[in-house]
Amino acid sequence: MDQLLQWLLVPGILISLVLSAVFSFKSRRSADARTKAVFAARMNISMGVMMLFIALVQLFLSGESTLRIVIGAIFLVIGVFNLFAGLRNLSLYSTPKN
């Protein structure tokens, strides 16, 4: 079971890491403020997903130490916050301007 989780979580971490780096680069290079905000929101979503995957690794694939559980819980809270903030910002900035 641990092998299956490891084969699912590690590629998820790597893919979301690459996506957050790409969206960060595009956000910083964009001249238009609206496009910059959309890429920043996508970066937040990618970072939130990455933090969730890291939290799942800490909670399920590591030993049962209290420190790992606390670190996993902190990463889980930060990941959920980034995910929802990114989704909110993406919905605000991707709607057509009237």
Backbone as CSV, one residue per row, in Angstrom:
resi,resn,N_x,N_y,N_z,CA_x,CA_y,CA_z,C_x,C_y,C_z
1,MET,0.819,-1.199,0.000,0.000,0.000,0.000,0.863,1.264,0.000
2,ASP,1.966,1.217,0.769,2.858,2.372,0.808,3.508,2.627,-0.539
3,GLN,3.815,1.551,-1.266,4.419,1.708,-2.593,3.453,2.405,-3.549
4,LEU,2.180,2.032,-3.486,1.174,2.651,-4.353,1.033,4.136,-4.036
5,LEU,0.961,4.474,-2.758,0.877,5.882,-2.364,2.113,6.654,-2.797
6,GLN,3.273,6.019,-2.671,4.502,6.687,-3.076,4.520,6.925,-4.580
7,TRP,4.045,5.965,-5.360,4.013,6.125,-6.821,2.978,7.145,-7.267
8,LEU,1.996,7.444,-6.432,0.999,8.462,-6.770,1.382,9.853,-6.265
9,LEU,1.966,9.923,-5.080,2.224,11.222,-4.462,3.483,11.907,-4.996
10,VAL,4.537,11.150,-5.233,5.790,11.768,-5.694,5.634,12.401,-7.077
11,PRO,5.033,11.718,-8.071,4.812,12.425,-9.345,3.875,13.621,-9.210
12,GLY,2.903,13.541,-8.313,2.018,14.676,-8.075,2.777,15.875,-7.536
13,ILE,3.720,15.625,-6.632,4.547,16.702,-6.099,5.396,17.307,-7.204
14,LEU,6.023,16.467,-8.016,6.906,16.963,-9.072,6.146,17.729,-10.147
15,ILE,4.987,17.229,-10.542,4.188,17.911,-11.578,3.709,19.265,-11.069
16,SER,3.208,19.308,-9.843,2.731,20.585,-9.307,3.892,21.554,-9.058
17,LEU,5.076,21.042,-8.754,6.254,21.891,-8.604,6.616,22.547,-9.932
18,VAL,6.616,21.757,-11.002,6.934,22.301,-12.328,5.875,23.315,-12.758
19,LEU,4.606,22.993,-12.532,3.535,23.924,-12.904,3.619,25.232,-12.131
20,SER,3.915,25.157,-10.852,4.009,26.402,-10.081,5.210,27.234,-10.537
21,ALA,6.306,26.597,-10.920,7.455,27.349,-11.433,7.133,27.987,-12.781
22,VAL,6.436,27.265,-13.655,6.074,27.808,-14.967,5.115,28.980,-14.812
23,PHE,4.093,28.821,-13.983,3.128,29.905,-13.796,3.764,31.108,-13.102
24,SER,4.709,30.873,-12.196,5.419,31.979,-11.559,6.240,32.752,-12.588
25,PHE,6.925,32.030,-13.464,7.718,32.677,-14.506,6.821,33.484,-15.444
26,LYS,5.683,32.896,-15.851,4.768,33.602,-16.750,4.139,34.814,-16.070
27,SER,3.858,34.687,-14.779,3.275,35.807,-14.044,4.248,36.973,-13.949
28,ARG,5.493,36.668,-13.704,6.493,37.728,-13.572,6.836,38.373,-14.900
29,ARG,6.704,37.636,-15.998,7.047,38.159,-17.323,5.890,38.871,-18.014
30,SER,4.688,38.710,-17.516,3.524,39.287,-18.165,3.469,40.795,-17.939
31,ALA,3.084,41.508,-18.994,2.982,42.965,-18.894,1.584,43.401,-18.461
32,ASP,0.572,42.656,-18.870,-0.810,42.979,-18.552,-1.115,42.557,-17.116
33,ALA,-1.747,43.440,-16.360,-2.039,43.170,-14.953,-3.037,42.031,-14.788
34,ARG,-4.024,41.956,-15.671,-5.034,40.895,-15.577,-4.424,39.531,-15.865
35,THR,-3.589,39.448,-16.885,-2.920,38.188,-17.211,-1.959,37.795,-16.102
36,LYS,-1.281,38.770,-15.525,-0.376,38.512,-14.412,-1.133,37.927,-13.222
37,ALA,-2.329,38.459,-12.951,-3.131,37.969,-11.825,-3.648,36.556,-12.085
38,VAL,-4.016,36.243,-13.328,-4.492,34.898,-13.655,-3.364,33.885,-13.470
39,PHE,-2.159,34.215,-13.952,-1.033,33.297,-13.779,-0.634,33.170,-12.310
40,ALA,-0.736,34.236,-11.547,-0.446,34.169,-10.115,-1.469,33.292,-9.400
41,ALA,-2.725,33.368,-9.809,-3.756,32.511,-9.218,-3.502,31.048,-9.550
42,ARG,-3.110,30.778,-10.792,-2.775,29.400,-11.168,-1.558,28.907,-10.408
43,MET,-0.605,29.788,-10.156,0.559,29.423,-9.358,0.134,29.072,-7.935
44,ASN,-0.780,29.855,-7.352,-1.277,29.549,-6.006,-1.985,28.207,-5.960
45,ILE,-2.759,27.901,-6.987,-3.440,26.606,-7.041,-2.420,25.480,-7.105
46,SER,-1.410,25.631,-7.945,-0.382,24.598,-8.071,0.397,24.427,-6.772
47,MET,0.710,25.537,-6.119,1.428,25.446,-4.846,0.562,24.811,-3.763
48,GLY,-0.730,25.113,-3.775,-1.633,24.494,-2.810,-1.720,22.991,-2.999
49,VAL,-1.805,22.555,-4.244,-1.852,21.117,-4.527,-0.537,20.462,-4.112
50,MET,0.581,21.127,-4.380,1.873,20.585,-3.987,1.969,20.444,-2.468
51,MET,1.507,21.465,-1.743,1.538,21.391,-0.282,0.626,20.283,0.247
52,LEU,-0.506,20.068,-0.413,-1.385,18.974,-0.009,-0.707,17.624,-0.214
53,PHE,-0.030,17.451,-1.336,0.691,16.199,-1.586,1.805,15.995,-0.558
54,ILE,2.534,17.061,-0.229,3.596,16.956,0.770,3.005,16.605,2.132
55,ALA,1.863,17.192,2.453,1.203,16.876,3.724,0.776,15.415,3.771
56,LEU,0.266,14.903,2.653,-0.132,13.498,2.622,1.069,12.578,2.784
57,VAL,2.200,12.946,2.209,3.418,12.157,2.406,3.802,12.160,3.881
58,GLN,3.769,13.331,4.506,4.132,13.416,5.921,3.166,12.641,6.814
59,LEU,1.901,12.650,6.454,0.909,12.009,7.317,0.831,10.493,7.112
60,PHE,1.000,10.024,5.881,0.760,8.610,5.609,2.013,7.781,5.363
61,LEU,3.069,8.359,4.829,4.233,7.561,4.471,5.370,7.658,5.467
62,SER,5.253,8.480,6.458,6.319,8.638,7.436,5.963,7.893,8.707
63,GLY,6.920,7.862,9.621,6.671,7.225,10.910,5.615,7.970,11.696
64,GLU,5.203,7.373,12.768,4.118,7.928,13.582,4.628,8.906,14.643
65,SER,5.588,9.743,14.306,6.082,10.689,15.301,5.167,11.919,15.357
66,THR,5.150,12.539,16.505,4.299,13.713,16.704,4.748,14.882,15.853
67,LEU,6.043,15.050,15.688,6.568,16.160,14.898,6.137,16.043,13.433
68,ARG,6.180,14.854,12.870,5.755,14.663,11.479,4.258,14.928,11.310
69,ILE,3.480,14.549,12.275,2.037,14.793,12.199,1.751,16.296,12.276
70,VAL,2.465,17.003,13.141,2.283,18.454,13.258,2.710,19.148,11.965
71,ILE,3.862,18.750,11.407,4.334,19.342,10.153,3.359,19.026,9.018
72,GLY,2.859,17.807,8.973,1.867,17.440,7.959,0.595,18.251,8.092
73,ALA,0.160,18.480,9.316,-1.051,19.283,9.530,-0.844,20.733,9.125
74,ILE,0.338,21.273,9.405,0.638,22.655,9.001,0.654,22.761,7.480
75,PHE,1.312,21.809,6.799,1.331,21.818,5.339,-0.070,21.649,4.770
76,LEU,-0.901,20.868,5.430,-2.273,20.669,4.977,-3.068,21.965,5.050
77,VAL,-2.931,22.693,6.144,-3.652,23.958,6.300,-3.163,24.998,5.292
78,ILE,-1.848,25.103,5.132,-1.298,26.064,4.167,-1.704,25.691,2.747
79,GLY,-1.696,24.395,2.429,-2.088,23.953,1.097,-3.542,24.241,0.786
80,VAL,-4.422,23.982,1.735,-5.845,24.265,1.522,-6.073,25.767,1.375
81,PHE,-5.379,26.567,2.187,-5.510,28.022,2.070,-5.053,28.501,0.693
82,ASN,-3.887,28.031,0.233,-3.389,28.435,-1.088,-4.328,27.985,-2.198
83,LEU,-4.848,26.787,-2.075,-5.754,26.261,-3.095,-7.021,27.109,-3.191
84,PHE,-7.644,27.409,-2.068,-8.872,28.199,-2.105,-8.618,29.657,-2.498
85,ALA,-7.496,30.219,-2.054,-7.172,31.590,-2.454,-6.916,31.657,-3.960
86,GLY,-6.228,30.666,-4.498,-5.981,30.635,-5.933,-7.255,30.457,-6.733
87,LEU,-8.139,29.575,-6.263,-9.419,29.375,-6.962,-10.278,30.634,-6.917
88,ARG,-10.287,31.311,-5.775,-11.053,32.552,-5.661,-10.504,33.625,-6.595
89,ASN,-9.192,33.801,-6.590,-8.584,34.806,-7.455,-8.755,34.460,-8.929
90,LEU,-8.672,33.198,-9.264,-8.865,32.797,-10.654,-10.288,33.082,-11.108
91,SER,-11.258,32.855,-10.228,-12.643,33.148,-10.609,-12.878,34.653,-10.732
92,LEU,-12.170,35.440,-9.947,-12.319,36.891,-10.038,-11.705,37.457,-11.306
93,TYR,-10.520,36.977,-11.666,-9.785,37.594,-12.761,-10.035,36.933,-14.116
94,SER,-10.569,35.731,-14.142,-10.784,35.095,-15.449,-12.159,35.391,-16.030
95,THR,-13.034,36.035,-15.258,-14.335,36.409,-15.798,-14.156,37.586,-16.754
96,PRO,-14.972,37.649,-17.794,-14.824,38.758,-18.757,-15.089,40.104,-18.094
97,LYS,-14.325,41.072,-18.513,-14.470,42.429,-17.990,-15.626,43.127,-18.684
98,ASN,-16.504,43.746,-17.912,-17.670,44.448,-18.496,-17.365,45.888,-18.778
